[in-house]
CSV table of C-alpha atoms in Angstrom, one decimal:
chain,number,residue,atom,x,y,z
A,233,UNK,CA,-195.6,97.9,235.9
A,234,UNK,CA,-195.0,95.1,238.7
A,235,UNK,CA,-192.4,92.2,237.4
A,236,UNK,CA,-194.5,89.0,236.5
A,237,UNK,CA,-194.1,86.2,239.3
A,238,UNK,CA,-191.6,83.3,239.3
A,239,UNK,CA,-192.8,79.8,238.9
A,240,UNK,CA,-190.8,77.0,240.3
A,241,UNK,CA,-192.3,73.1,241.0
A,242,UNK,CA,-196.0,75.1,240.8
A,243,UNK,CA,-195.2,77.3,243.8
A,244,UNK,CA,-195.3,81.0,242.4
A,245,UNK,CA,-192.7,83.5,243.8
A,246,UNK,CA,-193.9,87.3,243.5
A,247,UNK,CA,-191.4,90.0,242.9
A,248,UNK,CA,-189.2,91.3,245.6
A,249,UNK,CA,-190.0,88.4,247.4
A,250,UNK,CA,-188.2,85.2,248.7
A,251,UNK,CA,-189.6,81.9,249.2
A,252,UNK,CA,-188.3,78.3,250.1
A,253,UNK,CA,-189.8,75.2,248.4
A,254,UNK,CA,-190.0,71.7,248.9
A,255,UNK,CA,-189.1,70.0,245.4
A,256,UNK,CA,-190.6,66.3,246.0
A,257,UNK,CA,-188.3,64.2,244.5
A,258,UNK,CA,-188.2,60.4,246.3
A,259,UNK,CA,-189.5,58.2,248.8
A,260,UNK,CA,-187.3,55.9,252.0
A,261,UNK,CA,-188.2,53.1,252.1
A,262,UNK,CA,-190.3,53.8,254.9
A,263,UNK,CA,-192.8,55.9,252.8
A,264,UNK,CA,-191.5,59.4,253.7
A,265,UNK,CA,-191.3,61.7,251.3
A,266,UNK,CA,-187.9,62.9,250.3
A,267,UNK,CA,-187.0,66.9,249.0
A,268,UNK,CA,-184.6,68.8,246.9
A,269,UNK,CA,-184.8,72.1,249.6
A,270,UNK,CA,-184.8,75.4,247.2
A,271,UNK,CA,-185.4,79.0,248.0
A,272,UNK,CA,-185.9,81.5,245.5
A,273,UNK,CA,-185.0,85.1,246.0
A,274,UNK,CA,-187.1,87.2,243.1
A,275,UNK,CA,-185.8,90.7,243.0
A,276,UNK,CA,-188.4,93.1,241.7
A,277,UNK,CA,-186.2,94.2,238.7
A,278,UNK,CA,-185.2,92.2,236.0
A,279,UNK,CA,-182.4,90.3,235.3
A,280,UNK,CA,-180.7,87.1,235.0
A,281,UNK,CA,-181.9,84.0,236.4
A,282,UNK,CA,-178.5,82.8,238.9
A,283,UNK,CA,-178.9,78.9,240.0
A,284,UNK,CA,-176.3,78.2,242.5
A,285,UNK,CA,-176.1,74.6,244.0
A,286,UNK,CA,-173.8,72.1,246.0
A,287,UNK,CA,-174.3,68.9,247.2
A,288,UNK,CA,-174.9,67.3,243.8
A,289,UNK,CA,-172.5,64.7,245.3
A,290,UNK,CA,-174.0,64.6,248.9
A,291,UNK,CA,-170.5,64.2,251.2
A,292,UNK,CA,-169.5,67.4,249.2
A,293,UNK,CA,-170.5,70.1,252.0
A,294,UNK,CA,-168.6,73.3,251.5
A,295,UNK,CA,-171.5,74.3,249.3
A,296,UNK,CA,-173.9,73.6,251.6
A,297,UNK,CA,-172.1,76.3,253.7
A,298,UNK,CA,-171.4,78.6,251.0
A,299,UNK,CA,-174.9,78.6,250.0
A,300,UNK,CA,-176.0,79.5,253.4
A,301,UNK,CA,-173.5,82.2,253.6
A,302,UNK,CA,-174.7,83.2,250.4
A,303,UNK,CA,-178.4,83.7,251.2
A,304,UNK,CA,-177.6,85.5,254.4
A,305,UNK,CA,-176.2,88.4,252.6
A,306,UNK,CA,-178.3,92.0,253.0
A,307,UNK,CA,-176.9,92.5,248.9
A,308,UNK,CA,-179.7,90.3,248.2
A,309,UNK,CA,-182.0,92.9,249.1
A,310,UNK,CA,-181.6,95.1,246.2
A,311,UNK,CA,-181.2,92.3,243.9
A,312,UNK,CA,-181.9,92.4,240.1
A,313,UNK,CA,-182.9,88.7,238.8
A,314,UNK,CA,-183.7,86.2,240.4
A,315,UNK,CA,-181.6,83.6,242.8
A,316,UNK,CA,-182.4,79.9,242.6
A,317,UNK,CA,-180.4,78.7,245.7
A,318,UNK,CA,-180.1,74.7,246.3
A,319,UNK,CA,-177.7,74.1,249.0
A,320,UNK,CA,-178.4,70.0,248.3
A,321,UNK,CA,-178.7,68.6,245.4
A,322,UNK,CA,-178.1,64.7,246.4
A,323,UNK,CA,-180.5,64.6,249.4
A,324,UNK,CA,-179.9,60.9,249.5
A,325,UNK,CA,-175.6,60.9,249.5
A,326,UNK,CA,-175.9,63.9,251.9
A,327,UNK,CA,-178.2,62.0,254.8
A,328,UNK,CA,-175.8,58.8,254.5
A,329,UNK,CA,-172.6,61.1,254.2
A,330,UNK,CA,-171.6,59.5,251.0
A,331,UNK,CA,-170.9,60.9,247.6
A,332,UNK,CA,-173.2,58.9,245.8
A,333,UNK,CA,-176.9,57.7,245.0
A,334,UNK,CA,-178.5,54.4,247.2
A,335,UNK,CA,-177.4,53.0,243.4
A,336,UNK,CA,-174.2,53.6,243.4
A,337,UNK,CA,-174.6,56.2,240.9
A,338,UNK,CA,-172.7,59.1,241.0
A,339,UNK,CA,-175.5,61.8,239.8
A,340,UNK,CA,-173.0,64.0,238.0
A,341,UNK,CA,-172.8,61.7,235.4
A,342,UNK,CA,-176.6,60.9,235.0
A,343,UNK,CA,-177.1,64.6,233.0
A,344,UNK,CA,-180.1,64.6,231.1
A,345,UNK,CA,-181.7,61.6,232.9
A,346,UNK,CA,-184.7,60.1,232.5
A,347,UNK,CA,-187.9,59.9,234.1
A,348,UNK,CA,-187.8,56.4,233.3
A,349,UNK,CA,-184.0,55.5,234.6
A,350,UNK,CA,-182.4,54.1,236.9
A,351,UNK,CA,-182.4,56.5,240.6
A,352,UNK,CA,-179.8,58.7,239.1
A,353,UNK,CA,-181.3,59.9,236.5
A,354,UNK,CA,-184.9,59.9,237.3
A,355,UNK,CA,-183.5,62.4,240.4
A,356,UNK,CA,-181.7,64.1,237.4
A,357,UNK,CA,-184.3,64.7,235.1
A,358,UNK,CA,-186.7,65.6,237.7
A,359,UNK,CA,-183.5,68.4,239.0
A,360,UNK,CA,-183.1,69.6,235.2
A,361,UNK,CA,-186.9,70.0,234.2
A,362,UNK,CA,-188.0,71.5,237.8
A,363,UNK,CA,-184.8,73.9,238.4
A,364,UNK,CA,-182.1,73.6,235.8
A,365,UNK,CA,-184.0,74.4,232.5
A,366,UNK,CA,-185.4,77.7,234.4
A,367,UNK,CA,-181.4,79.2,234.9
A,368,UNK,CA,-179.2,81.6,232.9
A,369,UNK,CA,-176.6,81.5,234.5
A,370,UNK,CA,-175.5,78.6,236.9
A,371,UNK,CA,-172.5,77.9,239.5
A,372,UNK,CA,-172.3,74.1,240.4
A,373,UNK,CA,-170.4,74.0,244.3
A,374,UNK,CA,-168.1,71.3,244.6
A,375,UNK,CA,-165.2,70.2,247.4
A,376,UNK,CA,-162.2,67.3,246.4
A,377,UNK,CA,-163.1,63.4,246.5
A,378,UNK,CA,-163.1,61.8,250.3
A,379,UNK,CA,-159.4,62.4,251.1
A,380,UNK,CA,-158.4,64.8,248.9
A,381,UNK,CA,-158.3,68.6,249.0
A,382,UNK,CA,-158.5,71.0,246.4
A,383,UNK,CA,-157.1,74.4,245.8
A,384,UNK,CA,-159.6,77.0,245.6
A,385,UNK,CA,-160.6,76.6,241.4
A,386,UNK,CA,-162.7,76.9,238.7
A,387,UNK,CA,-163.3,74.8,236.0
A,388,UNK,CA,-165.2,75.5,233.0
A,389,UNK,CA,-164.8,75.8,229.5
A,390,UNK,CA,-163.5,78.8,228.2
A,391,UNK,CA,-163.8,81.0,224.6
A,392,UNK,CA,-162.4,83.9,224.4
A,393,UNK,CA,-164.9,86.5,225.3
A,394,UNK,CA,-167.7,84.5,226.2
A,395,UNK,CA,-170.3,84.5,229.4
A,396,UNK,CA,-168.7,81.9,231.1
A,397,UNK,CA,-164.7,83.0,230.8
A,398,UNK,CA,-166.5,86.5,232.1
A,399,UNK,CA,-168.4,84.6,234.9
A,400,UNK,CA,-164.6,82.5,235.6
A,401,UNK,CA,-162.5,86.2,235.9
A,402,UNK,CA,-165.2,87.9,238.2
A,403,UNK,CA,-165.3,84.4,240.3
A,404,UNK,CA,-161.6,85.8,241.7
A,405,UNK,CA,-160.5,82.1,242.7
A,406,UNK,CA,-156.5,82.2,242.5
A,407,UNK,CA,-156.6,79.6,239.0
A,408,UNK,CA,-158.9,78.7,236.4
A,409,UNK,CA,-158.9,75.5,235.2
A,410,UNK,CA,-160.5,75.3,231.2
A,411,UNK,CA,-161.6,72.0,231.5
A,412,UNK,CA,-163.5,69.9,228.8
A,413,UNK,CA,-166.7,68.8,229.7
A,414,UNK,CA,-167.4,65.2,231.1
A,415,UNK,CA,-170.4,64.2,229.6
A,416,UNK,CA,-173.4,63.3,231.8
A,417,UNK,CA,-172.0,66.6,234.1
A,418,UNK,CA,-174.8,69.5,234.7
A,419,UNK,CA,-171.4,71.2,232.9
A,420,UNK,CA,-171.8,69.2,230.0
A,421,UNK,CA,-175.8,69.4,229.7
A,422,UNK,CA,-175.7,73.4,231.0
A,423,UNK,CA,-173.0,74.0,228.6
A,424,UNK,CA,-174.6,72.1,225.2
A,425,UNK,CA,-177.9,74.3,225.7
A,426,UNK,CA,-175.9,77.6,226.4
A,427,UNK,CA,-175.7,78.3,229.9
A,428,UNK,CA,-172.8,79.6,231.4
A,429,UNK,CA,-171.8,77.7,233.7
A,430,UNK,CA,-168.6,77.8,236.5
A,431,UNK,CA,-167.9,74.8,238.8
A,432,UNK,CA,-166.2,75.7,241.9
A,433,UNK,CA,-164.0,73.0,243.9
A,434,UNK,CA,-162.3,73.9,247.4
A,435,UNK,CA,-161.8,72.3,250.1
A,436,UNK,CA,-162.2,68.6,251.0
A,437,UNK,CA,-164.9,66.1,251.3
A,438,UNK,CA,-166.8,66.2,254.9
A,439,UNK,CA,-165.5,68.8,256.0
A,440,UNK,CA,-166.0,72.3,256.7
A,441,UNK,CA,-162.6,74.6,255.0
A,442,UNK,CA,-163.0,77.8,255.9
A,443,UNK,CA,-160.6,79.4,253.2
A,444,UNK,CA,-162.3,77.1,250.8
A,445,UNK,CA,-165.5,78.3,252.3
A,446,UNK,CA,-165.1,82.2,252.8
A,447,UNK,CA,-164.0,83.0,249.1
A,448,UNK,CA,-166.5,80.9,247.5
A,449,UNK,CA,-169.3,83.1,248.7
A,450,UNK,CA,-167.3,86.4,248.2
A,451,UNK,CA,-166.6,84.6,244.3
A,452,UNK,CA,-170.7,84.0,243.6
A,453,UNK,CA,-171.5,88.0,244.8
A,454,UNK,CA,-168.9,89.4,242.5
A,455,UNK,CA,-170.5,86.9,239.6
A,456,UNK,CA,-173.5,88.5,240.7
A,457,UNK,CA,-172.6,91.8,240.6
A,458,UNK,CA,-170.9,91.3,236.8
A,459,UNK,CA,-174.1,89.8,235.5
A,460,UNK,CA,-175.5,93.0,237.1
A,461,UNK,CA,-177.4,91.2,239.6
A,462,UNK,CA,-176.0,93.5,242.2
A,463,UNK,CA,-175.4,96.8,242.6
A,464,UNK,CA,-171.5,98.2,243.5
A,465,UNK,CA,-168.0,96.5,245.1
A,466,UNK,CA,-168.7,95.5,248.5
A,467,UNK,CA,-166.2,97.2,250.3
A,468,UNK,CA,-164.3,97.8,247.6
A,469,UNK,CA,-162.3,94.7,247.2
A,470,UNK,CA,-161.1,94.3,244.2
A,471,UNK,CA,-161.3,91.6,242.3
A,472,UNK,CA,-158.0,89.2,242.8
A,473,UNK,CA,-156.3,88.2,239.8
A,474,UNK,CA,-156.8,84.7,238.3
A,475,UNK,CA,-154.3,82.2,235.9
A,476,UNK,CA,-155.8,79.8,233.3
A,477,UNK,CA,-154.3,76.3,233.9
A,478,UNK,CA,-153.3,75.1,230.0
A,479,UNK,CA,-153.7,71.5,231.7
A,480,UNK,CA,-153.3,69.2,234.7
A,481,UNK,CA,-151.8,65.4,235.7
A,482,UNK,CA,-151.7,63.7,238.3
A,483,UNK,CA,-148.7,62.2,240.3
A,484,UNK,CA,-149.5,58.7,241.2
A,485,UNK,CA,-148.0,56.0,244.4
A,486,UNK,CA,-144.9,54.2,242.8
A,487,UNK,CA,-145.5,51.4,245.5
A,488,UNK,CA,-148.6,50.5,247.9
A,489,UNK,CA,-147.3,52.3,251.2
A,490,UNK,CA,-147.7,55.3,253.9
A,491,UNK,CA,-147.1,58.4,252.1
A,492,UNK,CA,-144.8,61.0,253.7
A,493,UNK,CA,-146.2,64.8,251.5
A,494,UNK,CA,-143.2,67.2,251.1
A,495,UNK,CA,-144.9,69.8,249.2
A,496,UNK,CA,-148.1,71.7,250.7
A,497,UNK,CA,-151.5,72.4,248.4
A,498,UNK,CA,-150.7,75.4,246.2
A,499,UNK,CA,-146.7,75.2,246.6
A,500,UNK,CA,-144.7,75.6,243.0
A,501,UNK,CA,-143.3,72.5,241.7
A,502,UNK,CA,-140.6,72.3,238.9
A,503,UNK,CA,-140.9,68.8,237.1
A,504,UNK,CA,-139.1,66.0,238.8
A,505,UNK,CA,-139.6,67.7,242.4
A,506,UNK,CA,-139.8,65.6,244.9
A,507,UNK,CA,-142.9,65.9,246.1
A,508,UNK,CA,-143.2,62.8,248.7
A,509,UNK,CA,-142.1,59.4,249.7
A,510,UNK,CA,-144.5,56.6,249.8
A,511,UNK,CA,-142.6,53.6,252.4
A,512,UNK,CA,-144.0,50.1,253.9
A,513,UNK,CA,-144.3,49.8,257.5
A,514,UNK,CA,-140.9,48.9,258.1
A,515,UNK,CA,-139.1,51.4,255.8
A,516,UNK,CA,-138.4,48.5,253.8
A,517,UNK,CA,-139.0,49.7,250.4
A,518,UNK,CA,-139.7,52.7,250.1
A,519,UNK,CA,-140.9,55.1,246.5
A,520,UNK,CA,-140.3,58.8,245.8
A,521,UNK,CA,-143.5,60.5,244.3
A,522,UNK,CA,-142.1,63.1,241.7
A,523,UNK,CA,-143.8,65.9,239.7
A,524,UNK,CA,-144.5,65.3,236.2
A,525,UNK,CA,-144.7,68.4,235.4
A,526,UNK,CA,-143.6,72.1,236.1
A,527,UNK,CA,-146.9,73.8,237.5
A,528,UNK,CA,-149.3,74.3,240.7
A,529,UNK,CA,-150.0,71.7,243.2
A,530,UNK,CA,-154.1,72.3,242.8
A,531,UNK,CA,-155.3,69.1,245.0
A,532,UNK,CA,-153.9,65.7,246.9
A,533,UNK,CA,-154.0,63.5,248.9
A,534,UNK,CA,-155.1,63.7,252.6
A,535,UNK,CA,-154.8,60.0,253.2
A,536,UNK,CA,-151.1,58.6,254.3
A,537,UNK,CA,-152.5,54.9,253.1
A,538,UNK,CA,-151.9,54.7,249.3
A,539,UNK,CA,-151.9,52.0,246.6
A,540,UNK,CA,-149.7,51.7,244.1
A,541,UNK,CA,-150.7,54.0,241.1
A,542,UNK,CA,-153.3,55.6,243.3
A,543,UNK,CA,-153.3,60.1,242.1
A,544,UNK,CA,-151.6,61.4,245.0
A,545,UNK,CA,-151.3,64.9,243.8
A,546,UNK,CA,-152.6,66.7,240.9
A,547,UNK,CA,-150.4,69.6,239.1
A,548,UNK,CA,-151.7,72.0,236.9
A,549,UNK,CA,-149.5,73.6,233.9
A,550,UNK,CA,-149.5,77.3,233.2
A,551,UNK,CA,-147.6,79.0,230.3
A,552,UNK,CA,-147.1,81.8,233.1
A,553,UNK,CA,-146.2,79.9,236.1
A,554,UNK,CA,-144.5,83.0,238.0
A,555,UNK,CA,-148.2,84.6,237.8
A,556,UNK,CA,-149.8,81.9,238.6
A,557,UNK,CA,-147.7,82.0,241.9
A,558,UNK,CA,-148.2,85.0,242.6
A,559,UNK,CA,-152.2,84.6,242.2
A,560,UNK,CA,-151.8,82.2,244.6
A,561,UNK,CA,-149.8,84.0,247.0
A,562,UNK,CA,-152.2,87.5,246.8
A,563,UNK,CA,-155.2,84.6,246.9
A,564,UNK,CA,-154.1,83.3,250.6
A,565,UNK,CA,-153.1,87.2,251.5
A,566,UNK,CA,-157.1,88.1,250.8
A,567,UNK,CA,-158.1,85.9,253.6
A,568,UNK,CA,-156.9,88.2,256.0
A,569,UNK,CA,-158.7,89.4,258.1
A,570,UNK,CA,-160.2,86.0,259.0
A,571,UNK,CA,-163.1,84.5,258.0
A,572,UNK,CA,-165.4,85.5,260.5
A,573,UNK,CA,-165.1,89.7,259.8
A,574,UNK,CA,-166.4,88.3,255.8
A,575,UNK,CA,-170.4,89.7,257.4
């Protein structure tokens, strides 16, 4: 018996086919319509419904490229289940190179949304009703905020032996941050509905970072194999080890001035270790930025200009820091040969 078609936003996608769908979201001031672009790949055999989405923050474009490369993968020809691929959720922010919606709201703090609420609430409600509620599993793609970069990492609320933990381990990022749910986020909404969800954080806003995109594509494909949506292990590449961070803290600027970093992203640091110096343009006043804990630098500012109290270095804490350091080294090694060899 043939598998039933998959329906999304009023469009039917027959089994064994793929269809691009423009989901109407709003109109611009000019009355021109605006759409959330979606591609549905509906396999011939039954299986999970995986939503992979990027661009909830409109300036976080690494996820857009991850989705594009995912959709080009030949492995999808034997897909079991259904893939819902959304490269850009916040189309308003994307066209304006902005993290936010036009009303300056963060879409990832607006879920579950409201059809009669603010613009953010309405977009969140539409995305939830038309797309999210169809999914059985979710991978949400993010980067660091503007002028900040993140080491590739998974953020998820882990429960021992749970589906979310199994997905996180399968992804293959070097760091898994056991992160609490933030109210209003897509992760908060989905997890509370029993939908396992991963947030992949890597790279910097408004930049294509190949070292973030390549493992993102590989990670999504690994999760799909773990869910039984794809068969076989691509090139028999082993899943890189990942270490779970039990918490994280930010080291902040002690004074206003210009930052001179002393450590790199992914570096192992000790509590009290010098991370950088902040000085005024004349060098008359200088302050030291020191690590607030033993750990690994998983995020840092890329802008040399800093105000007192500004978060500059994100330090993740591990019970087994040597293993975490080794996992990061293995991760960097796994990126050779260059990203172009991914295909």
